[in-house]
mmCIF file with all atom_site columns, C-alpha atoms in Angstrom:
data_model
loop_
_atom_site.group_PDB
_atom_site.id
_atom_site.type_symbol
_atom_site.label_atom_id
_atom_site.label_alt_id
_atom_site.label_comp_id
_atom_site.label_asym_id
_atom_site.label_entity_id
_atom_site.label_seq_id
_atom_site.pdbx_PDB_ins_code
_atom_site.Cartn_x
_atom_site.Cartn_y
_atom_site.Cartn_z
_atom_site.occupancy
_atom_site.B_iso_or_equiv
_atom_site.pdbx_formal_charge
_atom_site.auth_seq_id
_atom_site.auth_comp_id
_atom_site.auth_asym_id
_atom_site.auth_atom_id
_atom_site.pdbx_PDB_model_num
ATOM 1   C CA . GLY R 1 1   ? 4.374   9.258   19.202  1.00 47.00 ? 3   GLY R CA 1
ATOM 2   C CA . HIS R 1 2   ? 5.250   5.910   19.334  1.00 50.00 ? 4   HIS R CA 1
ATOM 3   C CA . ALA R 1 3   ? 3.402   5.103   15.732  1.00 53.00 ? 5   ALA R CA 1
ATOM 4   C CA . GLY R 1 4   ? 5.790   7.435   14.415  1.00 53.00 ? 6   GLY R CA 1
ATOM 5   C CA . CYS R 1 5   ? 8.152   5.469   16.393  1.00 51.00 ? 7   CYS R CA 1
ATOM 6   C CA . VAL R 1 6   ? 7.232   2.621   14.855  1.00 54.00 ? 8   VAL R CA 1
ATOM 7   C CA . ARG R 1 7   ? 6.955   4.399   11.224  1.00 54.00 ? 9   ARG R CA 1
ATOM 8   C CA . LEU R 1 8   ? 10.051  5.039   11.492  1.00 51.00 ? 10  LEU R CA 1
ATOM 9   C CA . LEU R 1 9   ? 11.855  1.188   12.353  1.00 52.00 ? 11  LEU R CA 1
ATOM 10  C CA . LEU R 1 10  ? 9.435   -0.029  9.534   1.00 54.00 ? 12  LEU R CA 1
ATOM 11  C CA . ASN R 1 11  ? 11.970  2.519   7.292   1.00 51.00 ? 13  ASN R CA 1
ATOM 12  C CA . GLY R 1 12  ? 14.652  1.435   8.744   1.00 49.00 ? 14  GLY R CA 1
ATOM 13  C CA . GLY R 1 13  ? 17.826  3.898   9.286   1.00 52.00 ? 15  GLY R CA 1
ATOM 14  C CA . ALA R 1 14  ? 19.680  5.526   11.913  1.00 57.00 ? 16  ALA R CA 1
ATOM 15  C CA . ALA R 1 15  ? 16.661  7.657   12.625  1.00 54.00 ? 17  ALA R CA 1
ATOM 16  C CA . ALA R 1 16  ? 14.797  4.625   13.665  1.00 53.00 ? 18  ALA R CA 1
ATOM 17  C CA . ALA R 1 17  ? 17.484  3.423   15.784  1.00 58.00 ? 19  ALA R CA 1
ATOM 18  C CA . ALA R 1 18  ? 17.234  6.741   17.904  1.00 61.00 ? 20  ALA R CA 1
ATOM 19  C CA . ALA R 1 19  ? 13.380  7.069   17.556  1.00 59.00 ? 21  ALA R CA 1
ATOM 20  C CA . LEU R 1 20  ? 12.790  3.694   19.105  1.00 58.00 ? 22  LEU R CA 1
ATOM 21  C CA . ALA R 1 21  ? 15.384  4.087   21.460  1.00 62.00 ? 23  ALA R CA 1
ATOM 22  C CA . ALA R 1 22  ? 13.936  7.376   22.477  1.00 63.00 ? 24  ALA R CA 1
ATOM 23  C CA . ALA R 1 23  ? 10.706  5.829   22.866  1.00 59.00 ? 25  ALA R CA 1
ATOM 24  C CA . ALA R 1 24  ? 11.686  2.633   24.538  1.00 58.00 ? 26  ALA R CA 1
ATOM 25  C CA . ALA R 1 25  ? 12.887  4.813   27.127  1.00 60.00 ? 27  ALA R CA 1
ATOM 26  C CA . TRP R 1 26  ? 9.530   6.865   27.590  1.00 58.00 ? 28  TRP R CA 1
ATOM 27  C CA . ARG R 1 27  ? 7.006   4.152   27.822  1.00 64.00 ? 29  ARG R CA 1
ATOM 28  C CA . PRO R 1 28  ? 8.691   0.872   26.798  1.00 62.00 ? 30  PRO R CA 1
ATOM 29  C CA . ALA R 1 29  ? 5.652   -1.410  27.017  1.00 66.00 ? 31  ALA R CA 1
ATOM 30  C CA . VAL R 1 30  ? 3.909   0.136   25.093  1.00 62.00 ? 32  VAL R CA 1
ATOM 31  C CA . CYS R 1 31  ? 6.683   1.230   22.418  1.00 64.00 ? 33  CYS R CA 1
ATOM 32  C CA . ALA R 1 32  ? 7.423   -2.991  22.397  1.00 68.00 ? 34  ALA R CA 1
ATOM 33  C CA . ALA R 1 33  ? 3.799   -3.661  22.239  1.00 72.00 ? 35  ALA R CA 1
ATOM 34  C CA . LEU R 1 34  ? 3.871   -1.192  18.583  1.00 71.00 ? 36  LEU R CA 1
ATOM 35  C CA . ILE R 1 35  ? 6.769   -3.327  17.591  1.00 74.00 ? 37  ILE R CA 1
ATOM 36  C CA . ARG R 1 36  ? 5.431   -6.217  18.487  1.00 80.00 ? 38  ARG R CA 1
ATOM 37  C CA . ASP R 1 37  ? 1.521   -5.303  16.219  1.00 83.00 ? 39  ASP R CA 1
ATOM 38  C CA . ALA R 1 38  ? 3.644   -4.165  13.614  1.00 83.00 ? 40  ALA R CA 1
ATOM 39  C CA . ALA R 1 39  ? 5.305   -7.533  12.928  1.00 86.00 ? 41  ALA R CA 1
ATOM 40  C CA . ASP R 1 40  ? 2.281   -9.471  13.618  1.00 88.00 ? 42  ASP R CA 1
ATOM 41  C CA . ALA R 1 41  ? 0.572   -7.116  11.227  1.00 89.00 ? 43  ALA R CA 1
ATOM 42  C CA . ASP R 1 42  ? 3.304   -7.800  8.740   1.00 89.00 ? 44  ASP R CA 1
ATOM 43  C CA . LYS R 1 43  ? 3.229   -11.775 9.467   1.00 92.00 ? 45  LYS R CA 1
ATOM 44  C CA . ALA R 1 44  ? -0.923  -11.587 8.645   1.00 93.00 ? 46  ALA R CA 1
ATOM 45  C CA . LYS R 1 45  ? 0.078   -9.651  5.101   1.00 93.00 ? 47  LYS R CA 1
ATOM 46  C CA . GLU R 1 46  ? 2.457   -12.106 4.081   1.00 93.00 ? 48  GLU R CA 1
ATOM 47  C CA . ALA R 1 47  ? -0.191  -15.003 5.270   1.00 94.00 ? 49  ALA R CA 1
ATOM 48  C CA . ALA R 1 48  ? -2.798  -12.846 3.131   1.00 94.00 ? 50  ALA R CA 1
ATOM 49  C CA . VAL R 1 49  ? -0.800  -12.954 -0.068  1.00 92.00 ? 51  VAL R CA 1
ATOM 50  C CA . ARG R 1 50  ? -0.362  -16.327 0.057   1.00 94.00 ? 52  ARG R CA 1
ATOM 51  C CA . ARG R 1 51  ? -4.245  -17.414 0.413   1.00 95.00 ? 53  ARG R CA 1
ATOM 52  C CA . ALA R 1 52  ? -5.007  -14.938 -2.366  1.00 93.00 ? 54  ALA R CA 1
ATOM 53  C CA . ALA R 1 53  ? -2.572  -16.490 -4.710  1.00 93.00 ? 55  ALA R CA 1
ATOM 54  C CA . ALA R 1 54  ? -4.080  -19.948 -3.593  1.00 94.00 ? 56  ALA R CA 1
ATOM 55  C CA . GLY R 1 55  ? -7.854  -18.438 -4.219  1.00 94.00 ? 57  GLY R CA 1
ATOM 56  C CA . GLU R 1 56  ? -9.087  -18.237 -0.128  1.00 95.00 ? 58  GLU R CA 1
ATOM 57  C CA . LEU R 1 57  ? -9.922  -14.503 -0.907  1.00 95.00 ? 59  LEU R CA 1
ATOM 58  C CA . ALA R 1 58  ? -12.474 -14.982 2.462   1.00 96.00 ? 60  ALA R CA 1
ATOM 59  C CA . GLU R 1 59  ? -9.183  -16.201 4.414   1.00 96.00 ? 61  GLU R CA 1
ATOM 60  C CA . ALA R 1 60  ? -7.139  -13.088 2.741   1.00 95.00 ? 62  ALA R CA 1
ATOM 61  C CA . GLU R 1 61  ? -9.872  -10.839 3.436   1.00 96.00 ? 63  GLU R CA 1
ATOM 62  C CA . ALA R 1 62  ? -9.776  -12.030 7.322   1.00 96.00 ? 64  ALA R CA 1
ATOM 63  C CA . LEU R 1 63  ? -5.488  -11.738 7.647   1.00 95.00 ? 65  LEU R CA 1
ATOM 64  C CA . LEU R 1 64  ? -5.701  -8.075  6.001   1.00 95.00 ? 66  LEU R CA 1
ATOM 65  C CA . ARG R 1 65  ? -8.260  -7.034  8.307   1.00 95.00 ? 67  ARG R CA 1
ATOM 66  C CA . THR R 1 66  ? -6.010  -8.468  11.148  1.00 94.00 ? 68  THR R CA 1
ATOM 67  C CA . ALA R 1 67  ? -2.906  -6.610  9.733   1.00 92.00 ? 69  ALA R CA 1
ATOM 68  C CA . CYS R 1 68  ? -4.786  -3.167  9.158   1.00 92.00 ? 70  CYS R CA 1
ATOM 69  C CA . ALA R 1 69  ? -6.132  -3.558  12.861  1.00 91.00 ? 71  ALA R CA 1
ATOM 70  C CA . LYS R 1 70  ? -2.597  -4.082  14.389  1.00 88.00 ? 72  LYS R CA 1
ATOM 71  C CA . ALA R 1 71  ? -0.872  -1.808  12.177  1.00 87.00 ? 73  ALA R CA 1
ATOM 72  C CA . ASP R 1 72  ? -3.308  0.947   11.109  1.00 87.00 ? 74  ASP R CA 1
ATOM 73  C CA . PHE R 1 73  ? -1.118  3.517   9.801   1.00 86.00 ? 75  PHE R CA 1
ATOM 74  C CA . VAL R 1 74  ? 0.509   1.077   7.202   1.00 89.00 ? 76  VAL R CA 1
ATOM 75  C CA . HIS R 1 75  ? -1.446  1.855   3.705   1.00 91.00 ? 77  HIS R CA 1
ATOM 76  C CA . THR R 1 76  ? -0.260  -1.074  1.936   1.00 92.00 ? 78  THR R CA 1
ATOM 77  C CA . HIS R 1 77  ? -2.109  -3.140  4.228   1.00 93.00 ? 79  HIS R CA 1
ATOM 78  C CA . PHE R 1 78  ? -5.457  -1.327  3.182   1.00 95.00 ? 80  PHE R CA 1
ATOM 79  C CA . SER R 1 79  ? -4.359  -1.377  -0.380  1.00 95.00 ? 81  SER R CA 1
ATOM 80  C CA . ASN R 1 80  ? -4.534  -4.878  -0.302  1.00 95.00 ? 82  ASN R CA 1
ATOM 81  C CA . LEU R 1 81  ? -7.084  -5.063  1.751   1.00 96.00 ? 83  LEU R CA 1
ATOM 82  C CA . ALA R 1 82  ? -9.164  -3.016  -0.825  1.00 97.00 ? 84  ALA R CA 1
ATOM 83  C CA . LEU R 1 83  ? -7.475  -5.525  -3.958  1.00 95.00 ? 85  LEU R CA 1
ATOM 84  C CA . VAL R 1 84  ? -9.000  -8.637  -2.210  1.00 96.00 ? 86  VAL R CA 1
ATOM 85  C CA . CYS R 1 85  ? -12.307 -6.892  -1.680  1.00 97.00 ? 87  CYS R CA 1
ATOM 86  C CA . LEU R 1 86  ? -12.380 -5.934  -5.550  1.00 96.00 ? 88  LEU R CA 1
ATOM 87  C CA . LYS R 1 87  ? -11.656 -9.871  -6.375  1.00 95.00 ? 89  LYS R CA 1
ATOM 88  C CA . ALA R 1 88  ? -14.141 -10.989 -3.805  1.00 96.00 ? 90  ALA R CA 1
ATOM 89  C CA . LYS R 1 89  ? -16.912 -8.705  -5.578  1.00 97.00 ? 91  LYS R CA 1
ATOM 90  C CA . LYS R 1 90  ? -17.052 -6.518  -2.625  1.00 97.00 ? 92  LYS R CA 1
ATOM 91  C CA . ASP R 1 91  ? -16.828 -3.181  -4.346  1.00 97.00 ? 93  ASP R CA 1
ATOM 92  C CA . ALA R 1 92  ? -18.065 -1.661  -1.229  1.00 97.00 ? 94  ALA R CA 1
ATOM 93  C CA . GLU R 1 93  ? -15.511 -2.880  1.314   1.00 97.00 ? 95  GLU R CA 1
ATOM 94  C CA . ALA R 1 94  ? -13.155 -2.687  -1.006  1.00 97.00 ? 96  ALA R CA 1
ATOM 95  C CA . ALA R 1 95  ? -14.003 1.254   -1.853  1.00 97.00 ? 97  ALA R CA 1
ATOM 96  C CA . VAL R 1 96  ? -13.923 1.621   2.609   1.00 97.00 ? 98  VAL R CA 1
ATOM 97  C CA . ALA R 1 97  ? -10.214 0.392   2.393   1.00 97.00 ? 99  ALA R CA 1
ATOM 98  C CA . ALA R 1 98  ? -8.815  2.560   -0.460  1.00 97.00 ? 100 ALA R CA 1
ATOM 99  C CA . ARG R 1 99  ? -9.946  5.493   0.702   1.00 96.00 ? 101 ARG R CA 1
ATOM 100 C CA . ARG R 1 100 ? -8.134  4.561   3.715   1.00 95.00 ? 102 ARG R CA 1
ATOM 101 C CA . CYS R 1 101 ? -4.920  3.850   1.661   1.00 94.00 ? 103 CYS R CA 1
ATOM 102 C CA . THR R 1 102 ? -5.461  7.188   -0.213  1.00 94.00 ? 104 THR R CA 1
ATOM 103 C CA . GLU R 1 103 ? -5.727  8.805   3.611   1.00 93.00 ? 105 GLU R CA 1
ATOM 104 C CA . LEU R 1 104 ? -2.717  7.484   5.125   1.00 91.00 ? 106 LEU R CA 1
ATOM 105 C CA . ALA R 1 105 ? -0.588  7.786   1.626   1.00 90.00 ? 107 ALA R CA 1
ATOM 106 C CA . PRO R 1 106 ? -2.436  10.452  -1.104  1.00 91.00 ? 108 PRO R CA 1
ATOM 107 C CA . MET R 1 107 ? 0.214   10.125  -3.577  1.00 89.00 ? 109 MET R CA 1
ATOM 108 C CA . ALA R 1 108 ? 0.084   6.146   -3.631  1.00 88.00 ? 110 ALA R CA 1
ATOM 109 C CA . ALA R 1 109 ? -1.441  5.780   -7.097  1.00 89.00 ? 111 ALA R CA 1
ATOM 110 C CA . MET R 1 110 ? -2.528  2.049   -6.095  1.00 91.00 ? 112 MET R CA 1
ATOM 111 C CA . GLY R 1 111 ? -4.995  3.589   -3.447  1.00 93.00 ? 113 GLY R CA 1
ATOM 112 C CA . HIS R 1 112 ? -6.214  5.718   -6.177  1.00 94.00 ? 114 HIS R CA 1
ATOM 113 C CA . TYR R 1 113 ? -7.073  3.213   -8.997  1.00 93.00 ? 115 TYR R CA 1
ATOM 114 C CA . ARG R 1 114 ? -7.976  0.635   -6.856  1.00 95.00 ? 116 ARG R CA 1
ATOM 115 C CA . LEU R 1 115 ? -10.758 3.514   -5.052  1.00 96.00 ? 117 LEU R CA 1
ATOM 116 C CA . GLY R 1 116 ? -12.073 4.111   -8.860  1.00 95.00 ? 118 GLY R CA 1
ATOM 117 C CA . VAL R 1 117 ? -12.338 0.555   -9.595  1.00 95.00 ? 119 VAL R CA 1
ATOM 118 C CA . ALA R 1 118 ? -14.680 0.325   -6.110  1.00 96.00 ? 120 ALA R CA 1
ATOM 119 C CA . LEU R 1 119 ? -16.505 3.423   -7.133  1.00 96.00 ? 121 LEU R CA 1
ATOM 120 C CA . ARG R 1 120 ? -17.231 2.411   -10.907 1.00 95.00 ? 122 ARG R CA 1
ATOM 121 C CA . GLY R 1 121 ? -18.699 -1.046  -9.617  1.00 96.00 ? 123 GLY R CA 1
ATOM 122 C CA . LEU R 1 122 ? -21.206 0.691   -7.456  1.00 97.00 ? 124 LEU R CA 1
ATOM 123 C CA . GLY R 1 123 ? -22.365 2.523   -10.209 1.00 96.00 ? 125 GLY R CA 1
ATOM 124 C CA . ASP R 1 124 ? -20.506 6.329   -8.814  1.00 96.00 ? 126 ASP R CA 1
ATOM 125 C CA . ALA R 1 125 ? -18.549 6.809   -12.831 1.00 94.00 ? 127 ALA R CA 1
ATOM 126 C CA . ALA R 1 126 ? -18.275 10.180  -11.371 1.00 95.00 ? 128 ALA R CA 1
ATOM 127 C CA . GLY R 1 127 ? -16.678 9.316   -8.107  1.00 95.00 ? 129 GLY R CA 1
ATOM 128 C CA . ALA R 1 128 ? -14.447 6.796   -10.632 1.00 94.00 ? 130 ALA R CA 1
ATOM 129 C CA . ALA R 1 129 ? -13.423 9.147   -12.898 1.00 93.00 ? 131 ALA R CA 1
ATOM 130 C CA . ALA R 1 130 ? -12.098 11.291  -10.386 1.00 94.00 ? 132 ALA R CA 1
ATOM 131 C CA . ALA R 1 131 ? -10.283 8.996   -7.942  1.00 94.00 ? 133 ALA R CA 1
ATOM 132 C CA . LEU R 1 132 ? -8.597  7.600   -11.319 1.00 90.00 ? 134 LEU R CA 1
ATOM 133 C CA . THR R 1 133 ? -7.285  11.176  -12.298 1.00 89.00 ? 135 THR R CA 1
ATOM 134 C CA . VAL R 1 134 ? -6.014  11.410  -9.365  1.00 89.00 ? 136 VAL R CA 1
ATOM 135 C CA . GLY R 1 135 ? -4.671  8.423   -9.055  1.00 85.00 ? 137 GLY R CA 1
ATOM 136 C CA . VAL R 1 136 ? -2.658  8.702   -12.792 1.00 83.00 ? 138 VAL R CA 1
ATOM 137 C CA . ARG R 1 137 ? -1.233  11.897  -11.606 1.00 81.00 ? 139 ARG R CA 1
ATOM 138 C CA . HIS R 1 138 ? 0.846   9.891   -9.116  1.00 73.00 ? 140 HIS R CA 1
ATOM 139 C CA . VAL R 1 139 ? 2.141   7.258   -11.606 1.00 74.00 ? 141 VAL R CA 1
ATOM 140 C CA . VAL R 1 140 ? 5.488   6.903   -11.755 1.00 68.00 ? 142 VAL R CA 1
ATOM 141 C CA . PHE R 1 141 ? 6.007   5.350   -15.195 1.00 59.00 ? 143 PHE R CA 1
ATOM 142 C CA . TRP R 1 142 ? 10.459  5.879   -15.902 1.00 55.00 ? 144 TRP R CA 1
ATOM 143 C CA . ARG R 1 143 ? 12.626  5.629   -12.865 1.00 55.00 ? 145 ARG R CA 1
ATOM 144 C CA . GLY R 1 144 ? 15.633  8.047   -13.520 1.00 54.00 ? 146 GLY R CA 1
ATOM 145 C CA . THR R 1 145 ? 19.483  6.741   -12.269 1.00 53.00 ? 147 THR R CA 1
ATOM 146 C CA . THR R 1 146 ? 22.393  8.736   -12.227 1.00 50.00 ? 148 THR R CA 1
ATOM 147 C CA . GLY R 1 147 ? 25.573  7.098   -13.705 1.00 49.00 ? 149 GLY R CA 1
ATOM 148 C CA . THR R 1 148 ? 28.606  7.369   -11.771 1.00 48.00 ? 150 THR R CA 1
ATOM 149 C CA . GLY R 1 149 ? 30.674  4.961   -14.029 1.00 45.00 ? 151 GLY R CA 1
ATOM 150 C CA . MET R 1 150 ? 31.100  4.362   -17.492 1.00 45.00 ? 152 MET R CA 1
ATOM 151 C CA . GLY R 1 151 ? 28.785  6.715   -20.039 1.00 46.00 ? 153 GLY R CA 1
ATOM 152 C CA . SER R 1 152 ? 27.622  9.750   -19.284 1.00 46.00 ? 154 SER R CA 1
ATOM 153 C CA . GLY R 1 153 ? 25.594  11.064  -15.979 1.00 48.00 ? 155 GLY R CA 1
ATOM 154 C CA . SER R 1 154 ? 21.670  10.290  -16.463 1.00 48.00 ? 156 SER R CA 1
ATOM 155 C CA . SER R 1 155 ? 19.701  7.170   -17.922 1.00 49.00 ? 157 SER R CA 1
ATOM 156 C CA . TRP R 1 156 ? 15.750  6.966   -17.809 1.00 51.00 ? 158 TRP R CA 1
ATOM 157 C CA . SER R 1 157 ? 14.108  3.500   -18.111 1.00 53.00 ? 159 SER R CA 1
ATOM 158 C CA . ALA R 1 158 ? 10.760  2.023   -17.661 1.00 52.00 ? 160 ALA R CA 1
ATOM 159 C CA . LYS R 1 159 ? 9.105   1.208   -14.611 1.00 53.00 ? 161 LYS R CA 1
ATOM 160 C CA . THR R 1 160 ? 6.189   -1.061  -13.845 1.00 51.00 ? 162 THR R CA 1
ATOM 161 C CA . GLY R 1 161 ? 3.545   0.533   -13.600 1.00 49.00 ? 163 GLY R CA 1
ATOM 162 C CA . LEU R 1 162 ? -0.400  0.422   -12.882 1.00 47.00 ? 164 LEU R CA 1
ATOM 163 C CA . PHE R 1 163 ? -1.144  -1.131  -16.721 1.00 48.00 ? 165 PHE R CA 1
ATOM 164 C CA . GLY R 1 164 ? 1.404   -3.625  -17.470 1.00 50.00 ? 166 GLY R CA 1
ATOM 165 C CA . LYS R 1 165 ? 4.647   -4.852  -16.487 1.00 51.00 ? 167 LYS R CA 1
ATOM 166 C CA . LYS R 1 166 ? 8.008   -3.324  -17.424 1.00 51.00 ? 168 LYS R CA 1
ATOM 167 C CA . GLY R 1 167 ? 8.381   -2.155  -21.065 1.00 48.00 ? 169 GLY R CA 1
ATOM 168 C CA . ALA R 1 168 ? 4.845   -3.387  -22.003 1.00 46.00 ? 170 ALA R CA 1
ATOM 169 C CA . VAL R 1 169 ? 3.201   -0.781  -24.252 1.00 42.00 ? 171 VAL R CA 1
ATOM 170 C CA . GLN R 1 170 ? 0.571   0.534   -22.241 1.00 42.00 ? 172 GLN R CA 1
ATOM 171 C CA . THR R 1 171 ? 2.622   1.362   -19.217 1.00 42.00 ? 173 THR R CA 1
ATOM 172 C CA . MET R 1 172 ? 4.916   3.072   -21.426 1.00 39.00 ? 174 MET R CA 1
ATOM 173 C CA . LEU R 1 173 ? 2.211   4.798   -23.324 1.00 38.00 ? 175 LEU R CA 1
ATOM 174 C CA . CYS R 1 174 ? -0.539  5.991   -20.393 1.00 38.00 ? 176 CYS R CA 1
#
């Protein structure tokens, strides 16, 4: 459908161009509106990031709600909304947003982490433990690369994780 067209467009590539052309030929006005909404959602998300960095959490939350409404298939908008709600001490709203993030992207570790933190804040220790357990299963701590130049074949390097910056002890040990 059209949402699939926009997903492909956001991911880029030749498949995106083909899907967009097919959808535009079928229902050009609908497809154009979806692309416009996705672009508006991305602009709202960028503005929300700036507002959150400035400590303006209510404004950031409103902008992220706009992003979620305009592009309700983008899990990162819901993850960002959960984060802002957590910072604003709105655990119930954070849990709703994080749950939607995990529905859209079941392997998104950050969504499960934010859901766990929100549930812990609501006093649901069992739910928090379950969400965090699922999240830890999806954390990518190491990024593999295949070398084609000097040296031998493959190498592994630490990847920034949920718990710290690249190379931080807690990232490598968790």
